[in-house]
Amino acid sequence: MSSNSTQPAFQLLPRHIAIIMDGNGRWAKKKFLPRLAGHKAGVEAVQQTVKRCVEKKIEVLTLFAFSSENWRRPQEEVSYLMQLFINALKNEAKKLHEQNIQLRVIGDRTRFDEKLRQQIDEVENLTANNTGLKLLLATNYGGQWDITQAVQRIAAKIESGAISSLAVTDELIQQHLSFADLPDPDLFIRTSGELRISNFILWQLAYTELYFSDVLWPDFNGDELDRAFAFFTTRERRFGCTSEQVTQRI
Ligand code: FPP
């Protein structure tokens, strides 16, 4: 669902927040701990962030848990992260369900081992009909991968004669991307002071407000999220219009 010109110029809260949780390794290093301890502490920051999103009745929270490029990390770290996801899904499933949270995993699952795929299916099935926060975990996800898989599926439809090449529009591409049924992110957050998008959501970030925090991910919490919300409320969202046009609409 693409952002459109009927949205108000100033919003109190974002409907969809997308976060790059960065800085786990640096957090651990600062404390003379192994990198893996940083990822473990990162899980707590995830819990705090989800809690505040539920309190604020946010519709969608997308977290970049593992990028298509993260496989390049040392094998030990990749295995640890996979185990952390399995454990987190196992331990949190009941709590997520009780809080009416719907969990979805986006990204290419084909490279995950059977155990992780099963765990993901279980939690997704358990929470599928929940109507509260939609929590999207982007794992083995990349914005370029998402656009590529969408184009491949569209090309297959053209090849089979189901649609003509003239049917390819922005909307059609958007409908073939991950989270096609959800609003585009209103607020993007990256922690740890890095000023990059790093192949996270690409297409749907077209009109997203970008917020960069110096805080390392394990230190992120509800108060830090409130700071990002405060920034967001000051932003005038113009979607290509002039300031005069959008303020007339309020
Ligand atoms: C980036 O920090 C973080 C990751 C690649 C992994 C994110 C994973 C978590 C926060 C763990 C829990 C998540 C879930 C959803 C259960 P980095 O390692 O790149 O840090 P650095 O740049 O300081 O080295």
PDB file of C-alpha atoms and ligand atoms in Angstrom:
ATOM      1  CA  MET A   1       0.000   0.000   0.000  1.00  0.00           C
ATOM      2  CA  SER A   2       1.798   3.133  -1.139  1.00  0.00           C
ATOM      3  CA  SER A   3       1.680   6.439   0.742  1.00  0.00           C
ATOM      4  CA  ASN A   4      -0.666   8.841  -0.976  1.00  0.00           C
ATOM      5  CA  SER A   5      -1.562  12.501  -1.015  1.00  0.00           C
ATOM      6  CA  THR A   6      -4.609  12.096   1.238  1.00  0.00           C
ATOM      7  CA  GLN A   7      -2.394  11.568   4.296  1.00  0.00           C
ATOM      8  CA  PRO A   8      -2.163  14.517   6.733  1.00  0.00           C
ATOM      9  CA  ALA A   9       0.997  16.658   6.472  1.00  0.00           C
ATOM     10  CA  PHE A  10       1.789  16.227  10.179  1.00  0.00           C
ATOM     11  CA  GLN A  11       1.206  12.923  11.927  1.00  0.00           C
ATOM     12  CA  LEU A  12       1.360  12.373  15.684  1.00  0.00           C
ATOM     13  CA  LEU A  13       2.658   8.839  15.381  1.00  0.00           C
ATOM     14  CA  PRO A  14       3.955   6.717  12.519  1.00  0.00           C
ATOM     15  CA  ARG A  15       1.776   3.833  11.356  1.00  0.00           C
ATOM     16  CA  HIS A  16       4.787   1.783  10.274  1.00  0.00           C
ATOM     17  CA  ILE A  17       8.283   1.968  11.801  1.00  0.00           C
ATOM     18  CA  ALA A  18      11.262   0.212  10.208  1.00  0.00           C
ATOM     19  CA  ILE A  19      14.457  -0.193  12.242  1.00  0.00           C
ATOM     20  CA  ILE A  20      18.055  -1.156  11.452  1.00  0.00           C
ATOM     21  CA  MET A  21      19.256  -2.441  14.812  1.00  0.00           C
ATOM     22  CA  ASP A  22      22.940  -1.593  14.536  1.00  0.00           C
ATOM     23  CA  GLY A  23      25.816  -1.472  17.015  1.00  0.00           C
ATOM     24  CA  ASN A  24      25.612  -4.785  18.890  1.00  0.00           C
ATOM     25  CA  GLY A  25      29.251  -5.579  18.197  1.00  0.00           C
ATOM     26  CA  ARG A  26      30.516  -2.126  19.233  1.00  0.00           C
ATOM     27  CA  TRP A  27      28.399  -2.254  22.407  1.00  0.00           C
ATOM     28  CA  ALA A  28      30.049  -5.555  23.360  1.00  0.00           C
ATOM     29  CA  LYS A  29      33.541  -4.305  22.476  1.00  0.00           C
ATOM     30  CA  LYS A  30      33.090  -1.242  24.696  1.00  0.00           C
ATOM     31  CA  LYS A  31      32.313  -3.593  27.559  1.00  0.00           C
ATOM     32  CA  PHE A  32      35.204  -5.981  26.720  1.00  0.00           C
ATOM     33  CA  LEU A  33      32.665  -8.701  25.943  1.00  0.00           C
ATOM     34  CA  PRO A  34      32.517 -11.041  22.932  1.00  0.00           C
ATOM     35  CA  ARG A  35      30.428  -9.762  19.964  1.00  0.00           C
ATOM     36  CA  LEU A  36      27.842 -12.456  20.637  1.00  0.00           C
ATOM     37  CA  ALA A  37      27.042 -10.871  24.014  1.00  0.00           C
ATOM     38  CA  GLY A  38      26.047  -7.752  22.085  1.00  0.00           C
ATOM     39  CA  HIS A  39      23.513  -9.700  20.030  1.00  0.00           C
ATOM     40  CA  LYS A  40      22.123 -11.308  23.196  1.00  0.00           C
ATOM     41  CA  ALA A  41      21.691  -7.861  24.767  1.00  0.00           C
ATOM     42  CA  GLY A  42      20.071  -6.767  21.496  1.00  0.00           C
ATOM     43  CA  VAL A  43      17.171  -9.133  22.147  1.00  0.00           C
ATOM     44  CA  GLU A  44      16.267  -7.141  25.266  1.00  0.00           C
ATOM     45  CA  ALA A  45      16.232  -3.924  23.253  1.00  0.00           C
ATOM     46  CA  VAL A  46      13.856  -5.655  20.817  1.00  0.00           C
ATOM     47  CA  GLN A  47      11.546  -6.522  23.728  1.00  0.00           C
ATOM     48  CA  GLN A  48      11.582  -2.919  25.027  1.00  0.00           C
ATOM     49  CA  THR A  49      10.873  -1.550  21.567  1.00  0.00           C
ATOM     50  CA  VAL A  50       7.991  -3.951  20.919  1.00  0.00           C
ATOM     51  CA  LYS A  51       6.524  -3.081  24.333  1.00  0.00           C
ATOM     52  CA  ARG A  52       6.507   0.652  23.577  1.00  0.00           C
ATOM     53  CA  CYS A  53       5.011   0.057  20.127  1.00  0.00           C
ATOM     54  CA  VAL A  54       2.171  -1.939  21.706  1.00  0.00           C
ATOM     55  CA  GLU A  55       1.603   0.823  24.290  1.00  0.00           C
ATOM     56  CA  LYS A  56       1.458   3.429  21.528  1.00  0.00           C
ATOM     57  CA  LYS A  57      -0.765   1.235  19.337  1.00  0.00           C
ATOM     58  CA  ILE A  58       1.636   1.324  16.396  1.00  0.00           C
ATOM     59  CA  GLU A  59       0.319  -0.725  13.458  1.00  0.00           C
ATOM     60  CA  VAL A  60       3.529  -2.155  12.019  1.00  0.00           C
ATOM     61  CA  LEU A  61       7.096  -2.578  13.297  1.00  0.00           C
ATOM     62  CA  THR A  62       9.689  -4.008  10.908  1.00  0.00           C
ATOM     63  CA  LEU A  63      13.051  -5.033  12.359  1.00  0.00           C
ATOM     64  CA  PHE A  64      16.107  -5.805  10.241  1.00  0.00           C
ATOM     65  CA  ALA A  65      17.341  -8.924  12.030  1.00  0.00           C
ATOM     66  CA  PHE A  66      19.608 -10.450   9.364  1.00  0.00           C
ATOM     67  CA  SER A  67      20.495  -9.094   5.958  1.00  0.00           C
ATOM     68  CA  SER A  68      21.155 -11.072   2.774  1.00  0.00           C
ATOM     69  CA  GLU A  69      24.784  -9.973   3.213  1.00  0.00           C
ATOM     70  CA  ASN A  70      25.137 -11.056   6.875  1.00  0.00           C
ATOM     71  CA  TRP A  71      26.021 -14.625   5.739  1.00  0.00           C
ATOM     72  CA  ARG A  72      29.495 -13.183   5.079  1.00  0.00           C
ATOM     73  CA  ARG A  73      30.111 -12.900   8.849  1.00  0.00           C
ATOM     74  CA  PRO A  74      32.214 -15.511  10.691  1.00  0.00           C
ATOM     75  CA  GLN A  75      30.436 -18.886  10.751  1.00  0.00           C
ATOM     76  CA  GLU A  76      30.308 -18.853  14.563  1.00  0.00           C
ATOM     77  CA  GLU A  77      28.446 -15.530  14.578  1.00  0.00           C
ATOM     78  CA  VAL A  78      25.978 -16.636  11.883  1.00  0.00           C
ATOM     79  CA  SER A  79      25.194 -19.854  13.808  1.00  0.00           C
ATOM     80  CA  TYR A  80      24.778 -17.900  17.038  1.00  0.00           C
ATOM     81  CA  LEU A  81      22.364 -15.457  15.418  1.00  0.00           C
ATOM     82  CA  MET A  82      20.301 -18.318  13.928  1.00  0.00           C
ATOM     83  CA  GLN A  83      20.114 -20.004  17.344  1.00  0.00           C
ATOM     84  CA  LEU A  84      19.158 -16.672  18.920  1.00  0.00           C
ATOM     85  CA  PHE A  85      16.251 -16.325  16.457  1.00  0.00           C
ATOM     86  CA  ILE A  86      15.070 -19.898  17.135  1.00  0.00           C
ATOM     87  CA  ASN A  87      15.213 -19.345  20.910  1.00  0.00           C
ATOM     88  CA  ALA A  88      13.583 -15.926  20.746  1.00  0.00           C
ATOM     89  CA  LEU A  89      10.728 -17.291  18.616  1.00  0.00           C
ATOM     90  CA  LYS A  90      10.314 -20.266  20.964  1.00  0.00           C
ATOM     91  CA  ASN A  91      10.427 -18.206  24.164  1.00  0.00           C
ATOM     92  CA  GLU A  92       8.390 -15.252  22.956  1.00  0.00           C
ATOM     93  CA  ALA A  93       5.657 -17.005  20.925  1.00  0.00           C
ATOM     94  CA  LYS A  94       3.171 -17.271  23.793  1.00  0.00           C
ATOM     95  CA  LYS A  95       3.806 -13.707  24.993  1.00  0.00           C
ATOM     96  CA  LEU A  96       3.436 -12.296  21.481  1.00  0.00           C
ATOM     97  CA  HIS A  97       0.160 -14.163  21.070  1.00  0.00           C
ATOM     98  CA  GLU A  98      -1.163 -12.970  24.453  1.00  0.00           C
ATOM     99  CA  GLN A  99      -0.438  -9.390  23.415  1.00  0.00           C
ATOM    100  CA  ASN A 100      -2.438  -9.896  20.191  1.00  0.00           C
ATOM    101  CA  ILE A 101       0.756  -9.369  18.125  1.00  0.00           C
ATOM    102  CA  GLN A 102       0.921 -10.848  14.628  1.00  0.00           C
ATOM    103  CA  LEU A 103       4.413 -12.037  13.743  1.00  0.00           C
ATOM    104  CA  ARG A 104       5.590 -12.334  10.158  1.00  0.00           C
ATOM    105  CA  VAL A 105       9.027 -13.126   8.818  1.00  0.00           C
ATOM    106  CA  ILE A 106       9.970 -11.476   5.530  1.00  0.00           C
ATOM    107  CA  GLY A 107      12.933 -12.436   3.378  1.00  0.00           C
ATOM    108  CA  ASP A 108      14.249 -15.498   1.571  1.00  0.00           C
ATOM    109  CA  ARG A 109      13.712 -18.490   3.884  1.00  0.00           C
ATOM    110  CA  THR A 110      15.183 -21.076   1.546  1.00  0.00           C
ATOM    111  CA  ARG A 111      18.635 -20.803   3.140  1.00  0.00           C
ATOM    112  CA  PHE A 112      17.400 -21.389   6.694  1.00  0.00           C
ATOM    113  CA  ASP A 113      17.694 -24.814   8.242  1.00  0.00           C
ATOM    114  CA  GLU A 114      14.601 -26.931   8.793  1.00  0.00           C
ATOM    115  CA  LYS A 115      14.426 -26.181  12.543  1.00  0.00           C
ATOM    116  CA  LEU A 116      14.299 -22.425  12.029  1.00  0.00           C
ATOM    117  CA  ARG A 117      11.761 -22.708   9.199  1.00  0.00           C
ATOM    118  CA  GLN A 118       9.523 -24.856  11.413  1.00  0.00           C
ATOM    119  CA  GLN A 119       9.803 -22.416  14.306  1.00  0.00           C
ATOM    120  CA  ILE A 120       8.895 -19.516  12.026  1.00  0.00           C
ATOM    121  CA  ASP A 121       5.866 -21.390  10.600  1.00  0.00           C
ATOM    122  CA  GLU A 122       4.665 -22.253  14.100  1.00  0.00           C
ATOM    123  CA  VAL A 123       4.751 -18.686  15.411  1.00  0.00           C
ATOM    124  CA  GLU A 124       3.292 -17.267  12.198  1.00  0.00           C
ATOM    125  CA  ASN A 125       0.406 -19.747  12.309  1.00  0.00           C
ATOM    126  CA  LEU A 126      -0.209 -19.174  16.020  1.00  0.00           C
ATOM    127  CA  THR A 127      -0.411 -15.395  15.630  1.00  0.00           C
ATOM    128  CA  ALA A 128      -1.872 -15.155  12.098  1.00  0.00           C
ATOM    129  CA  ASN A 129      -5.312 -13.908  13.180  1.00  0.00           C
ATOM    130  CA  ASN A 130      -4.084 -11.415  15.779  1.00  0.00           C
ATOM    131  CA  THR A 131      -5.206  -7.874  15.183  1.00  0.00           C
ATOM    132  CA  GLY A 132      -2.712  -5.835  17.243  1.00  0.00           C
ATOM    133  CA  LEU A 133       0.829  -4.824  16.307  1.00  0.00           C
ATOM    134  CA  LYS A 134       2.170  -6.482  13.165  1.00  0.00           C
ATOM    135  CA  LEU A 135       5.764  -7.390  13.962  1.00  0.00           C
ATOM    136  CA  LEU A 136       7.813  -8.090  10.842  1.00  0.00           C
ATOM    137  CA  LEU A 137      11.232  -9.669  11.206  1.00  0.00           C
ATOM    138  CA  ALA A 138      13.325  -9.096   8.111  1.00  0.00           C
ATOM    139  CA  THR A 139      15.650 -12.099   8.032  1.00  0.00           C
ATOM    140  CA  ASN A 140      17.814 -13.001   5.045  1.00  0.00           C
ATOM    141  CA  TYR A 141      16.133  -9.958   3.575  1.00  0.00           C
ATOM    142  CA  GLY A 142      17.551  -7.324   1.267  1.00  0.00           C
ATOM    143  CA  GLY A 143      15.761  -4.512  -0.541  1.00  0.00           C
ATOM    144  CA  GLN A 144      17.404  -5.517  -3.820  1.00  0.00           C
ATOM    145  CA  TRP A 145      16.418  -9.177  -3.299  1.00  0.00           C
ATOM    146  CA  ASP A 146      12.823  -8.062  -2.738  1.00  0.00           C
ATOM    147  CA  ILE A 147      12.698  -6.035  -5.969  1.00  0.00           C
ATOM    148  CA  THR A 148      14.384  -8.881  -7.884  1.00  0.00           C
ATOM    149  CA  GLN A 149      11.913 -11.524  -6.679  1.00  0.00           C
ATOM    150  CA  ALA A 150       9.010  -9.181  -7.536  1.00  0.00           C
ATOM    151  CA  VAL A 151      10.370  -8.591 -11.063  1.00  0.00           C
ATOM    152  CA  GLN A 152      10.917 -12.343 -11.573  1.00  0.00           C
ATOM    153  CA  ARG A 153       7.312 -13.109 -10.621  1.00  0.00           C
ATOM    154  CA  ILE A 154       5.986 -10.348 -12.885  1.00  0.00           C
ATOM    155  CA  ALA A 155       8.217 -11.508 -15.767  1.00  0.00           C
ATOM    156  CA  ALA A 156       6.841 -15.067 -15.352  1.00  0.00           C
ATOM    157  CA  LYS A 157       3.292 -13.699 -15.678  1.00  0.00           C
ATOM    158  CA  ILE A 158       4.228 -11.805 -18.848  1.00  0.00           C
ATOM    159  CA  GLU A 159       5.989 -14.895 -20.239  1.00  0.00           C
ATOM    160  CA  SER A 160       2.924 -17.063 -19.648  1.00  0.00           C
ATOM    161  CA  GLY A 161       0.701 -14.459 -21.329  1.00  0.00           C
ATOM    162  CA  ALA A 162      -1.276 -13.792 -18.127  1.00  0.00           C
ATOM    163  CA  ILE A 163      -0.506 -10.069 -18.343  1.00  0.00           C
ATOM    164  CA  SER A 164       0.950  -7.708 -20.926  1.00  0.00           C
ATOM    165  CA  SER A 165       4.165  -5.740 -20.357  1.00  0.00           C
ATOM    166  CA  LEU A 166       1.972  -2.598 -20.449  1.00  0.00           C
ATOM    167  CA  ALA A 167       0.352  -3.789 -17.213  1.00  0.00           C
ATOM    168  CA  VAL A 168       3.643  -3.184 -15.345  1.00  0.00           C
ATOM    169  CA  THR A 169       3.057  -0.103 -13.208  1.00  0.00           C
ATOM    170  CA  ASP A 170       4.400   1.189  -9.876  1.00  0.00           C
ATOM    171  CA  GLU A 171       1.342  -0.359  -8.228  1.00  0.00           C
ATOM    172  CA  LEU A 172       1.884  -3.765  -9.823  1.00  0.00           C
ATOM    173  CA  ILE A 173       5.524  -3.847  -8.698  1.00  0.00           C
ATOM    174  CA  GLN A 174       4.519  -2.766  -5.195  1.00  0.00           C
ATOM    175  CA  GLN A 175       1.913  -5.550  -5.051  1.00  0.00           C
ATOM    176  CA  HIS A 176       4.635  -8.148  -5.658  1.00  0.00           C
ATOM    177  CA  LEU A 177       6.985  -6.866  -2.937  1.00  0.00           C
ATOM    178  CA  SER A 178       7.144  -8.082   0.670  1.00  0.00           C
ATOM    179  CA  PHE A 179       4.464  -6.532   2.918  1.00  0.00           C
ATOM    180  CA  ALA A 180       2.404  -5.417  -0.085  1.00  0.00           C
ATOM    181  CA  ASP A 181      -0.709  -5.368   2.107  1.00  0.00           C
ATOM    182  CA  LEU A 182       0.749  -2.958   4.672  1.00  0.00           C
ATOM    183  CA  PRO A 183       1.341   0.802   4.698  1.00  0.00           C
ATOM    184  CA  ASP A 184       4.808   1.940   3.628  1.00  0.00           C
ATOM    185  CA  PRO A 185       7.137   2.819   6.530  1.00  0.00           C
ATOM    186  CA  ASP A 186       6.535   6.360   7.838  1.00  0.00           C
ATOM    187  CA  LEU A 187       9.595   6.354  10.066  1.00  0.00           C
ATOM    188  CA  PHE A 188      12.967   4.664   9.493  1.00  0.00           C
ATOM    189  CA  ILE A 189      15.368   4.402  12.422  1.00  0.00           C
ATOM    190  CA  ARG A 190      19.015   3.365  12.362  1.00  0.00           C
ATOM    191  CA  THR A 191      21.020   3.188  15.565  1.00  0.00           C
ATOM    192  CA  SER A 192      24.775   3.432  16.212  1.00  0.00           C
ATOM    193  CA  GLY A 193      25.481   6.616  14.267  1.00  0.00           C
ATOM    194  CA  GLU A 194      25.775   5.004  10.819  1.00  0.00           C
ATOM    195  CA  LEU A 195      24.099   7.055   8.080  1.00  0.00           C
ATOM    196  CA  ARG A 196      23.240   4.329   5.587  1.00  0.00           C
ATOM    197  CA  ILE A 197      20.225   2.336   4.405  1.00  0.00           C
ATOM    198  CA  SER A 198      22.378  -0.766   3.777  1.00  0.00           C
ATOM    199  CA  ASN A 199      20.024  -2.528   1.357  1.00  0.00           C
ATOM    200  CA  PHE A 200      17.148  -2.522   3.864  1.00  0.00           C
ATOM    201  CA  ILE A 201      13.707  -1.669   2.480  1.00  0.00           C
ATOM    202  CA  LEU A 202      14.384   0.293  -0.739  1.00  0.00           C
ATOM    203  CA  TRP A 203      11.220   0.741  -2.814  1.00  0.00           C
ATOM    204  CA  GLN A 204       8.904   1.489   0.109  1.00  0.00           C
ATOM    205  CA  LEU A 205      11.269   4.005   1.774  1.00  0.00           C
ATOM    206  CA  ALA A 206      10.622   6.518  -1.025  1.00  0.00           C
ATOM    207  CA  TYR A 207       8.805   9.010   1.264  1.00  0.00           C
ATOM    208  CA  THR A 208       9.859   7.722   4.693  1.00  0.00           C
ATOM    209  CA  GLU A 209      11.216  10.095   7.334  1.00  0.00           C
ATOM    210  CA  LEU A 210      14.772   9.075   8.251  1.00  0.00           C
ATOM    211  CA  TYR A 211      15.976   9.169  11.873  1.00  0.00           C
ATOM    212  CA  PHE A 212      19.533   8.311  12.870  1.00  0.00           C
ATOM    213  CA  SER A 213      20.430   7.765  16.526  1.00  0.00           C
ATOM    214  CA  ASP A 214      23.939   7.525  18.003  1.00  0.00           C
ATOM    215  CA  VAL A 215      22.730   5.038  20.602  1.00  0.00           C
ATOM    216  CA  LEU A 216      24.049   1.494  20.137  1.00  0.00           C
ATOM    217  CA  TRP A 217      21.192  -0.981  19.632  1.00  0.00           C
ATOM    218  CA  PRO A 218      21.467  -2.825  23.011  1.00  0.00           C
ATOM    219  CA  ASP A 219      20.992   0.568  24.738  1.00  0.00           C
ATOM    220  CA  PHE A 220      17.878   1.392  22.694  1.00  0.00           C
ATOM    221  CA  ASN A 221      14.616   1.343  24.664  1.00  0.00           C
ATOM    222  CA  GLY A 222      11.171   2.920  24.986  1.00  0.00           C
ATOM    223  CA  ASP A 223      12.561   6.351  25.867  1.00  0.00           C
ATOM    224  CA  GLU A 224      14.813   6.324  22.796  1.00  0.00           C
ATOM    225  CA  LEU A 225      11.839   5.361  20.676  1.00  0.00           C
ATOM    226  CA  ASP A 226       9.899   8.298  22.145  1.00  0.00           C
ATOM    227  CA  ARG A 227      12.756  10.575  20.991  1.00  0.00           C
ATOM    228  CA  ALA A 228      12.322   9.237  17.467  1.00  0.00           C
ATOM    229  CA  PHE A 229       8.555   9.849  17.723  1.00  0.00           C
ATOM    230  CA  ALA A 230       9.220  13.442  18.866  1.00  0.00           C
ATOM    231  CA  PHE A 231      11.400  13.961  15.772  1.00  0.00           C
ATOM    232  CA  PHE A 232       8.691  12.427  13.594  1.00  0.00           C
ATOM    233  CA  THR A 233       5.943  14.776  14.813  1.00  0.00           C
ATOM    234  CA  THR A 234       8.007  17.794  13.697  1.00  0.00           C
ATOM    235  CA  ARG A 235       8.291  16.548  10.113  1.00  0.00           C
ATOM    236  CA  GLU A 236       6.063  17.995   7.429  1.00  0.00           C
ATOM    237  CA  ARG A 237       5.296  15.192   5.001  1.00  0.00           C
ATOM    238  CA  ARG A 238       4.868  16.652   1.544  1.00  0.00           C
ATOM    239  CA  PHE A 239       4.941  13.573  -0.761  1.00  0.00           C
ATOM    240  CA  GLY A 240       6.196  15.754  -3.608  1.00  0.00           C
ATOM    241  CA  CYS A 241       3.731  18.648  -3.027  1.00  0.00           C
ATOM    242  CA  THR A 242       4.554  22.163  -1.815  1.00  0.00           C
ATOM    243  CA  SER A 243       4.304  23.109   1.848  1.00  0.00           C
ATOM    244  CA  GLU A 244       1.326  25.381   1.035  1.00  0.00           C
ATOM    245  CA  GLN A 245      -0.532  22.537  -0.643  1.00  0.00           C
ATOM    246  CA  VAL A 246      -0.112  20.103   2.223  1.00  0.00           C
ATOM    247  CA  THR A 247      -0.939  22.596   4.985  1.00  0.00           C
ATOM    248  CA  GLN A 248      -4.180  23.544   3.167  1.00  0.00           C
ATOM    249  CA  ARG A 249      -5.201  19.888   3.455  1.00  0.00           C
ATOM    250  CA  ILE A 250      -5.099  19.735   7.279  1.00  0.00           C
TER     251      ILE A 250
HETATM  252  C1  FPP B   1      23.871  -5.331  13.833  1.00  0.00           C
HETATM  253  O1  FPP B   1      24.868  -5.062  14.778  1.00  0.00           O
HETATM  254  C2  FPP B   1      22.980  -6.373  14.300  1.00  0.00           C
HETATM  255  C3  FPP B   1      22.718  -7.556  13.674  1.00  0.00           C
HETATM  256  C4  FPP B   1      23.306  -7.950  12.385  1.00  0.00           C
HETATM  257  C5  FPP B   1      21.827  -8.550  14.257  1.00  0.00           C
HETATM  258  C6  FPP B   1      20.563  -8.034  14.862  1.00  0.00           C
HETATM  259  C7  FPP B   1      20.106  -9.014  15.823  1.00  0.00           C
HETATM  260  C8  FPP B   1      19.591  -8.729  17.026  1.00  0.00           C
HETATM  261  C9  FPP B   1      19.339  -7.387  17.548  1.00  0.00           C
HETATM  262  C10 FPP B   1      19.304  -9.896  17.879  1.00  0.00           C
HETATM  263  C11 FPP B   1      17.922 -10.225  18.161  1.00  0.00           C
HETATM  264  C12 FPP B   1      16.911 -10.105  17.162  1.00  0.00           C
HETATM  265  C13 FPP B   1      15.744 -10.777  17.179  1.00  0.00           C
HETATM  266  C14 FPP B   1      14.698 -10.324  16.261  1.00  0.00           C
HETATM  267  C15 FPP B   1      15.448 -11.904  18.069  1.00  0.00           C
HETATM  268  P1  FPP B   1      26.393  -5.344  14.378  1.00  0.00           P
HETATM  269  O2  FPP B   1      26.731  -6.742  14.796  1.00  0.00           O
HETATM  270  O3  FPP B   1      26.595  -5.056  12.939  1.00  0.00           O
HETATM  271  O4  FPP B   1      27.141  -4.309  15.275  1.00  0.00           O
HETATM  272  P2  FPP B   1      28.521  -3.563  14.919  1.00  0.00           P
HETATM  273  O5  FPP B   1      28.294  -2.747  13.690  1.00  0.00           O
HETATM  274  O6  FPP B   1      28.755  -2.716  16.135  1.00  0.00           O
HETATM  275  O7  FPP B   1      29.549  -4.631  14.745  1.00  0.00           O
END
